[in-house]
CSV table of C-alpha atoms and ligand atoms in Angstrom, one decimal:
chain,number,residue,atom,x,y,z
K,90,UNK,CA,-5.6,-12.8,-22.3
K,91,UNK,CA,-1.8,-12.3,-22.0
K,92,UNK,CA,-1.3,-11.7,-25.7
K,93,UNK,CA,-4.2,-9.3,-25.9
K,94,UNK,CA,-2.9,-7.4,-22.8
K,95,UNK,CA,0.6,-7.2,-24.4
K,96,UNK,CA,-0.9,-6.1,-27.7
K,97,UNK,CA,-3.1,-3.4,-26.2
K,98,UNK,CA,-1.1,-2.1,-23.2
K,99,UNK,CA,2.4,-3.5,-23.6
K,100,UNK,CA,5.3,-1.1,-24.3
K,101,UNK,CA,8.2,-2.6,-26.1
K,102,UNK,CA,11.2,-3.1,-23.8
K,103,UNK,CA,9.4,-1.3,-20.9
K,104,UNK,CA,6.1,-2.9,-19.9
K,105,UNK,CA,4.8,-6.4,-20.4
K,106,UNK,CA,2.4,-8.9,-18.9
K,107,UNK,CA,3.2,-12.5,-17.9
K,108,UNK,CA,1.3,-15.3,-16.2
K,109,UNK,CA,2.6,-16.5,-12.9
K,110,UNK,CA,2.4,-20.2,-12.2
K,111,UNK,CA,-0.5,-19.5,-9.8
K,112,UNK,CA,-2.7,-18.3,-12.6
K,113,UNK,CA,-2.3,-14.7,-11.7
K,114,UNK,CA,-1.2,-12.1,-14.2
K,115,UNK,CA,1.9,-9.9,-13.4
K,116,UNK,CA,2.9,-6.7,-15.1
K,117,UNK,CA,6.7,-6.0,-15.3
K,118,UNK,CA,8.0,-2.5,-15.7
K,119,UNK,CA,11.6,-1.6,-16.6
K,120,UNK,CA,12.7,1.9,-17.6
K,121,UNK,CA,15.7,4.2,-17.2
K,122,UNK,CA,14.6,5.1,-13.6
K,123,UNK,CA,14.3,1.5,-12.3
K,124,UNK,CA,12.0,-1.5,-12.3
K,125,UNK,CA,8.9,-2.8,-10.7
K,126,UNK,CA,6.3,-5.6,-10.7
K,127,UNK,CA,2.6,-5.4,-10.1
K,128,UNK,CA,0.0,-8.2,-9.8
K,129,UNK,CA,-3.3,-7.4,-11.6
K,130,UNK,CA,-5.2,-9.1,-8.8
K,131,UNK,CA,-5.6,-6.4,-6.2
K,132,UNK,CA,-3.6,-3.9,-8.4
K,133,UNK,CA,-0.9,-5.0,-6.0
K,134,UNK,CA,2.5,-3.5,-6.4
K,135,UNK,CA,4.9,-6.2,-5.4
K,136,UNK,CA,8.3,-4.6,-6.1
K,137,UNK,CA,10.0,-1.4,-6.9
K,138,UNK,CA,13.7,-0.7,-7.2
K,139,UNK,CA,14.9,2.7,-8.5
K,140,UNK,CA,18.2,2.8,-10.3
K,141,UNK,CA,21.0,3.7,-7.9
K,142,UNK,CA,19.4,1.8,-4.9
K,143,UNK,CA,21.2,-1.4,-3.9
K,144,UNK,CA,18.2,-2.7,-2.1
K,145,UNK,CA,14.5,-2.6,-3.2
K,146,UNK,CA,12.4,0.1,-1.6
K,147,UNK,CA,9.4,-2.1,-1.4
K,148,UNK,CA,9.6,-5.2,0.8
K,149,UNK,CA,8.0,-8.6,-0.2
K,150,UNK,CA,8.0,-11.5,2.1
K,151,UNK,CA,10.2,-14.5,1.1
K,152,UNK,CA,7.1,-16.5,2.1
K,153,UNK,CA,4.7,-14.4,-0.1
K,154,UNK,CA,2.4,-16.7,-1.9
K,155,UNK,CA,0.5,-15.8,-5.1
K,156,UNK,CA,-2.9,-17.4,-5.1
K,157,UNK,CA,-6.3,-16.4,-6.6
K,158,UNK,CA,-8.4,-14.6,-4.0
K,159,UNK,CA,-5.5,-14.5,-1.4
K,160,UNK,CA,-3.7,-11.3,-0.3
K,161,UNK,CA,0.0,-11.1,-0.9
K,162,UNK,CA,2.3,-10.5,2.1
K,163,UNK,CA,4.3,-7.4,1.4
K,164,UNK,CA,4.3,-4.9,-1.4
K,165,UNK,CA,1.5,-2.2,-1.4
K,166,UNK,CA,-1.8,-3.8,-0.6
K,167,UNK,CA,-4.9,-1.7,-1.5
K,168,UNK,CA,-7.1,-1.6,1.5
K,169,UNK,CA,-10.6,-0.5,0.4
K,170,UNK,CA,-13.6,0.2,1.0
K,171,UNK,CA,-12.8,-0.2,4.7
K,172,UNK,CA,-9.6,-0.3,6.8
K,173,UNK,CA,-9.2,-3.0,9.4
K,174,UNK,CA,-12.1,-5.1,10.4
K,175,UNK,CA,-15.5,-4.3,8.9
K,176,UNK,CA,-17.6,-2.2,11.2
K,177,UNK,CA,-20.4,-4.7,11.5
K,178,UNK,CA,-19.7,-7.9,9.5
K,179,UNK,CA,-17.0,-9.9,11.1
K,180,UNK,CA,-17.1,-12.4,8.2
K,181,UNK,CA,-16.1,-9.7,5.7
K,182,UNK,CA,-12.3,-9.6,4.9
K,183,UNK,CA,-10.1,-7.4,7.0
K,184,UNK,CA,-8.9,-4.3,5.1
K,185,UNK,CA,-11.8,-4.8,2.5
K,186,UNK,CA,-11.9,-6.9,-0.6
K,187,UNK,CA,-10.0,-4.7,-3.1
K,188,UNK,CA,-6.7,-6.5,-2.7
K,189,UNK,CA,-8.0,-9.9,-3.4
K,190,UNK,CA,-10.3,-9.4,-6.4
K,191,UNK,CA,-9.5,-9.0,-10.1
K,192,UNK,CA,-8.6,-5.6,-11.6
K,193,UNK,CA,-8.3,-4.8,-15.3
K,194,UNK,CA,-5.9,-2.6,-17.1
K,195,UNK,CA,-7.5,0.5,-18.6
K,196,UNK,CA,-4.5,2.6,-19.6
K,197,UNK,CA,-0.7,2.4,-20.1
K,198,UNK,CA,1.8,4.9,-21.4
K,199,UNK,CA,5.1,6.7,-21.2
K,200,UNK,CA,5.1,10.0,-19.4
K,201,UNK,CA,7.4,12.9,-20.0
K,202,UNK,CA,10.9,12.1,-18.7
K,203,UNK,CA,10.5,8.4,-19.5
K,204,UNK,CA,8.2,7.5,-16.7
K,205,UNK,CA,6.0,4.5,-17.2
K,206,UNK,CA,2.3,4.8,-16.2
K,207,UNK,CA,-0.3,2.0,-15.7
K,208,UNK,CA,-3.9,2.5,-14.7
K,209,UNK,CA,-6.1,-0.4,-13.4
K,210,UNK,CA,-9.7,-0.5,-12.4
K,211,UNK,CA,-11.4,-2.9,-9.9
K,212,UNK,CA,-13.8,-5.3,-11.5
K,213,UNK,CA,-17.0,-5.3,-9.5
K,214,UNK,CA,-18.8,-8.6,-9.1
K,215,UNK,CA,-21.7,-10.2,-7.3
K,216,UNK,CA,-19.4,-10.9,-4.4
K,217,UNK,CA,-18.1,-7.3,-4.2
K,218,UNK,CA,-21.6,-5.8,-4.6
K,219,UNK,CA,-22.9,-8.1,-1.8
K,220,UNK,CA,-20.3,-6.5,0.5
K,221,UNK,CA,-20.4,-3.0,-1.0
K,222,UNK,CA,-23.7,-2.3,-2.8
K,223,UNK,CA,-22.7,1.0,-4.3
K,224,UNK,CA,-22.3,2.2,-7.9
K,225,UNK,CA,-18.7,3.3,-8.1
K,226,UNK,CA,-15.3,2.9,-9.8
K,227,UNK,CA,-12.0,2.3,-8.1
K,228,UNK,CA,-8.9,3.1,-10.1
K,229,UNK,CA,-5.2,2.9,-9.3
K,230,UNK,CA,-2.8,4.9,-11.4
K,231,UNK,CA,0.8,4.0,-10.8
K,232,UNK,CA,3.8,5.9,-12.2
K,233,UNK,CA,7.3,4.4,-12.2
K,234,UNK,CA,9.9,7.2,-12.4
K,235,UNK,CA,12.7,8.5,-10.1
K,236,UNK,CA,9.9,8.4,-7.5
K,237,UNK,CA,7.0,6.0,-7.4
K,238,UNK,CA,3.6,7.7,-7.5
K,239,UNK,CA,0.2,6.0,-6.8
K,240,UNK,CA,-3.2,7.6,-7.1
K,241,UNK,CA,-6.2,5.7,-5.7
K,242,UNK,CA,-9.4,7.3,-7.0
K,243,UNK,CA,-12.9,6.4,-5.8
K,244,UNK,CA,-15.7,7.7,-8.1
K,245,UNK,CA,-19.2,7.6,-6.8
K,246,UNK,CA,-21.3,7.0,-9.9
K,247,UNK,CA,-24.5,6.5,-8.0
K,248,UNK,CA,-27.0,8.9,-6.5
K,249,UNK,CA,-26.3,8.2,-2.8
K,250,UNK,CA,-23.3,9.4,-0.8
K,251,UNK,CA,-21.2,6.7,0.8
K,252,UNK,CA,-18.3,6.6,3.3
K,253,UNK,CA,-15.0,4.7,2.7
K,254,UNK,CA,-12.0,3.8,4.7
K,255,UNK,CA,-8.8,3.1,2.7
K,256,UNK,CA,-5.1,2.8,2.8
K,257,UNK,CA,-2.1,2.1,0.6
K,258,UNK,CA,-0.7,-0.4,3.1
K,259,UNK,CA,2.9,-0.3,1.9
K,260,UNK,CA,5.7,-2.5,3.3
K,261,UNK,CA,9.0,-0.7,3.0
K,262,UNK,CA,12.4,-2.6,2.9
K,263,UNK,CA,14.7,-1.5,5.7
K,264,UNK,CA,18.1,-2.7,6.9
K,265,UNK,CA,17.0,-3.6,10.4
K,266,UNK,CA,14.0,-2.4,12.6
K,267,UNK,CA,16.4,-1.4,15.4
K,268,UNK,CA,18.2,1.0,13.1
K,269,UNK,CA,15.4,3.1,11.7
K,270,UNK,CA,13.4,6.1,12.8
K,271,UNK,CA,10.3,7.7,11.4
K,272,UNK,CA,10.0,11.5,11.4
K,273,UNK,CA,7.0,13.7,10.5
K,274,UNK,CA,4.4,12.6,13.0
K,275,UNK,CA,5.8,14.5,16.0
K,276,UNK,CA,2.9,16.0,18.0
K,277,UNK,CA,0.2,14.0,16.2
K,278,UNK,CA,-2.5,12.1,18.0
K,279,UNK,CA,-2.7,8.4,17.3
K,280,UNK,CA,-4.8,5.3,18.2
K,281,UNK,CA,-2.4,2.8,19.7
K,282,UNK,CA,-3.8,-0.6,18.8
K,283,UNK,CA,-1.2,-2.5,20.9
K,284,UNK,CA,-2.8,-3.5,24.2
K,285,UNK,CA,-6.3,-2.1,23.5
K,286,UNK,CA,-7.0,1.1,21.6
K,287,UNK,CA,-6.0,4.3,23.4
K,288,UNK,CA,-5.6,7.8,22.0
K,289,UNK,CA,-2.1,9.1,22.6
K,290,UNK,CA,0.1,11.9,21.2
K,291,UNK,CA,3.5,11.3,19.5
K,292,UNK,CA,6.5,12.8,21.2
K,293,UNK,CA,9.6,13.1,19.0
K,294,UNK,CA,10.5,10.8,16.2
K,295,UNK,CA,9.3,7.1,16.3
K,296,UNK,CA,11.8,4.4,17.1
K,297,UNK,CA,10.9,0.7,17.5
K,298,UNK,CA,11.5,-1.6,20.4
K,299,UNK,CA,8.5,-3.9,20.2
K,300,UNK,CA,5.2,-4.5,18.3
K,301,UNK,CA,4.0,-1.1,17.0
K,302,UNK,CA,0.5,-0.7,15.5
K,303,UNK,CA,-0.6,3.0,15.4
K,304,UNK,CA,-3.1,4.9,13.4
K,305,UNK,CA,-2.1,8.6,13.4
K,306,UNK,CA,-5.0,10.8,12.7
K,307,UNK,CA,-5.6,14.3,11.3
K,308,UNK,CA,-2.2,14.4,9.7
K,309,UNK,CA,-1.3,15.3,6.0
K,310,UNK,CA,2.4,15.3,6.8
K,311,UNK,CA,5.2,13.7,4.8
K,312,UNK,CA,7.0,11.0,6.7
K,313,UNK,CA,10.6,10.1,6.4
K,314,UNK,CA,12.0,6.7,7.3
K,315,UNK,CA,15.6,7.2,8.2
K,316,UNK,CA,17.6,3.9,7.7
K,317,UNK,CA,21.1,4.0,9.2
K,318,UNK,CA,21.9,0.4,8.1
K,319,UNK,CA,21.0,0.9,4.4
K,320,UNK,CA,22.1,4.6,4.7
K,321,UNK,CA,19.1,6.0,3.0
K,322,UNK,CA,15.9,7.9,3.7
K,323,UNK,CA,12.6,6.9,2.2
K,324,UNK,CA,10.3,9.9,1.8
K,325,UNK,CA,6.5,9.1,2.0
K,326,UNK,CA,4.7,12.2,0.7
K,327,UNK,CA,0.9,12.1,0.4
K,328,UNK,CA,-2.2,14.1,-0.4
K,329,UNK,CA,-5.9,13.3,0.0
K,330,UNK,CA,-5.0,11.3,3.2
K,331,UNK,CA,-5.4,12.3,6.8
K,332,UNK,CA,-4.3,9.1,8.5
K,333,UNK,CA,-0.9,7.5,8.6
K,334,UNK,CA,-0.5,3.9,10.0
K,335,UNK,CA,2.8,2.8,11.3
K,336,UNK,CA,3.2,-1.0,11.9
K,337,UNK,CA,5.8,-3.6,12.8
K,338,UNK,CA,4.5,-6.9,14.1
K,339,UNK,CA,7.7,-7.7,16.0
K,340,UNK,CA,8.7,-11.3,16.7
K,341,UNK,CA,5.8,-12.9,18.5
K,342,UNK,CA,3.1,-11.6,16.1
K,343,UNK,CA,5.4,-12.3,13.0
K,344,UNK,CA,5.9,-15.9,14.1
K,345,UNK,CA,2.1,-16.3,14.6
K,346,UNK,CA,1.5,-14.8,11.1
K,347,UNK,CA,3.9,-17.4,9.7
K,348,UNK,CA,4.4,-15.7,6.3
K,349,UNK,CA,6.8,-12.9,7.2
K,350,UNK,CA,9.9,-14.8,6.0
K,351,UNK,CA,11.3,-16.9,8.8
K,352,UNK,CA,13.2,-16.6,11.0
K,353,UNK,CA,13.3,-12.8,11.1
K,354,UNK,CA,12.1,-11.3,7.8
K,355,UNK,CA,10.0,-9.0,10.0
K,356,UNK,CA,13.1,-7.2,11.0
K,357,UNK,CA,13.6,-5.9,7.4
K,358,UNK,CA,10.2,-4.4,6.9
K,359,UNK,CA,8.3,-1.4,8.2
K,360,UNK,CA,4.8,-0.4,7.1
K,361,UNK,CA,4.1,3.4,6.8
K,362,UNK,CA,0.6,3.4,5.3
K,363,UNK,CA,-1.1,6.5,3.8
K,364,UNK,CA,-4.7,6.1,4.7
K,365,UNK,CA,-8.1,7.5,5.6
K,366,UNK,CA,-9.1,5.4,8.6
K,367,UNK,CA,-11.1,5.6,11.9
K,368,UNK,CA,-11.8,9.4,12.5
K,369,UNK,CA,-10.7,10.2,9.0
K,370,UNK,CA,-13.0,8.0,6.9
K,371,UNK,CA,-14.1,9.9,3.8
K,372,UNK,CA,-17.6,10.7,2.6
K,373,UNK,CA,-17.7,10.5,-1.2
K,374,UNK,CA,-20.8,12.4,-2.3
K,375,UNK,CA,-22.9,11.1,-5.1
K,376,UNK,CA,-21.5,12.1,-8.5
K,377,UNK,CA,-18.1,13.1,-7.0
K,378,UNK,CA,-14.6,11.5,-6.8
K,379,UNK,CA,-11.9,11.3,-4.1
K,380,UNK,CA,-8.2,10.6,-4.7
K,381,UNK,CA,-5.6,9.5,-2.2
K,382,UNK,CA,-2.1,10.1,-3.6
K,383,UNK,CA,1.3,8.9,-2.4
K,384,UNK,CA,4.8,9.6,-3.8
K,385,UNK,CA,7.8,7.5,-2.6
K,386,UNK,CA,11.4,8.6,-3.0
K,387,UNK,CA,14.6,6.9,-1.7
K,388,UNK,CA,17.6,9.2,-1.0
K,389,UNK,CA,21.0,7.7,-0.1
K,390,UNK,CA,23.3,9.4,2.4
Q,66,TA6,O1,-2.0,-1.8,9.2
Q,66,TA6,C1,-1.6,-2.5,10.3
Q,66,TA6,C2,-2.6,-3.8,10.4
Q,66,TA6,O2,-3.9,-3.3,10.5
Q,66,TA6,C3,-2.1,-4.6,11.5
Q,66,TA6,O3,-3.0,-4.6,12.6
Q,66,TA6,C4,-2.0,-6.0,10.9
Q,66,TA6,O4,-3.3,-6.7,11.0
Q,66,TA6,C5,-1.6,-5.7,9.5
Q,66,TA6,O5,-2.5,-4.5,9.2
Q,66,TA6,C6,-1.7,-6.8,8.5
Q,66,TA6,O6,-3.0,-7.1,8.2
Q,66,TA6,P1,-3.2,-8.3,7.1
Q,66,TA6,O7,-4.7,-8.4,6.9
Q,66,TA6,O8,-2.6,-7.9,5.8
Q,66,TA6,O9,-2.6,-9.5,7.7
């Protein structure tokens, strides 16, 4: 498998595939713009560090475990074909199954300007069809350049419309949660999931003083994470997405989760997730496709 992958999709000195001790396959990318790692299971971006940035832009828990069928704590989990708990089946996995099932490589290449591109497709199985009995393809195209671009495309190849919820549930590396703010969601309505689920409106920039778990709706805005400790801004631009989720577990929830990198790994991460969730779930009509796109850029100051 590894030798076939490298023969068919490897790019000398830029893109290769290796087997992790857990039996999962990782893709390693290095080019003039930076480096990254992606796990084929879940098409799960695990790391990205552009040249010129002292710290990675994507956070991965020190306790992250790679295991077949298990989600990885950190990186950019693909939440699909639902976001959060399944609407009716409590036994179905939270945030859908896409992040814990095999994906296969369908394309690799070098774009203009020396960017490296990789495209993966979710491998449907009896298990996925049990939970999602629809004819469709799910592809993730990821381009490693000065910025990081991800395109999540759902193609409805059947003859019935279906509705999806989705997110690129990205964990960003920050200096400390007390020294960051998020701009771009001013005036937006959001479902506040801490202490029930109430609809509120964002006033001003977002700062963090406790557990924060908010689904901002009806917003296509670019968000900027301003990080005064690392002296950089992370720009989260998107298209094909009308929800943005902002999440920090804070100390109690992080300790309960147990895989956030004790004692205070949670202080160095912030999720700003480009999604279509709750009010913004997407109907993908039969024979059509829908793409959610994000572009991440780190700018030092
Ligand atoms: O996106 C925020 C959230 O829905 C939180 O409520 C929390 O559950 C987080 O996702 C992590 O979920 P996970 O299933 O990856 O542990």
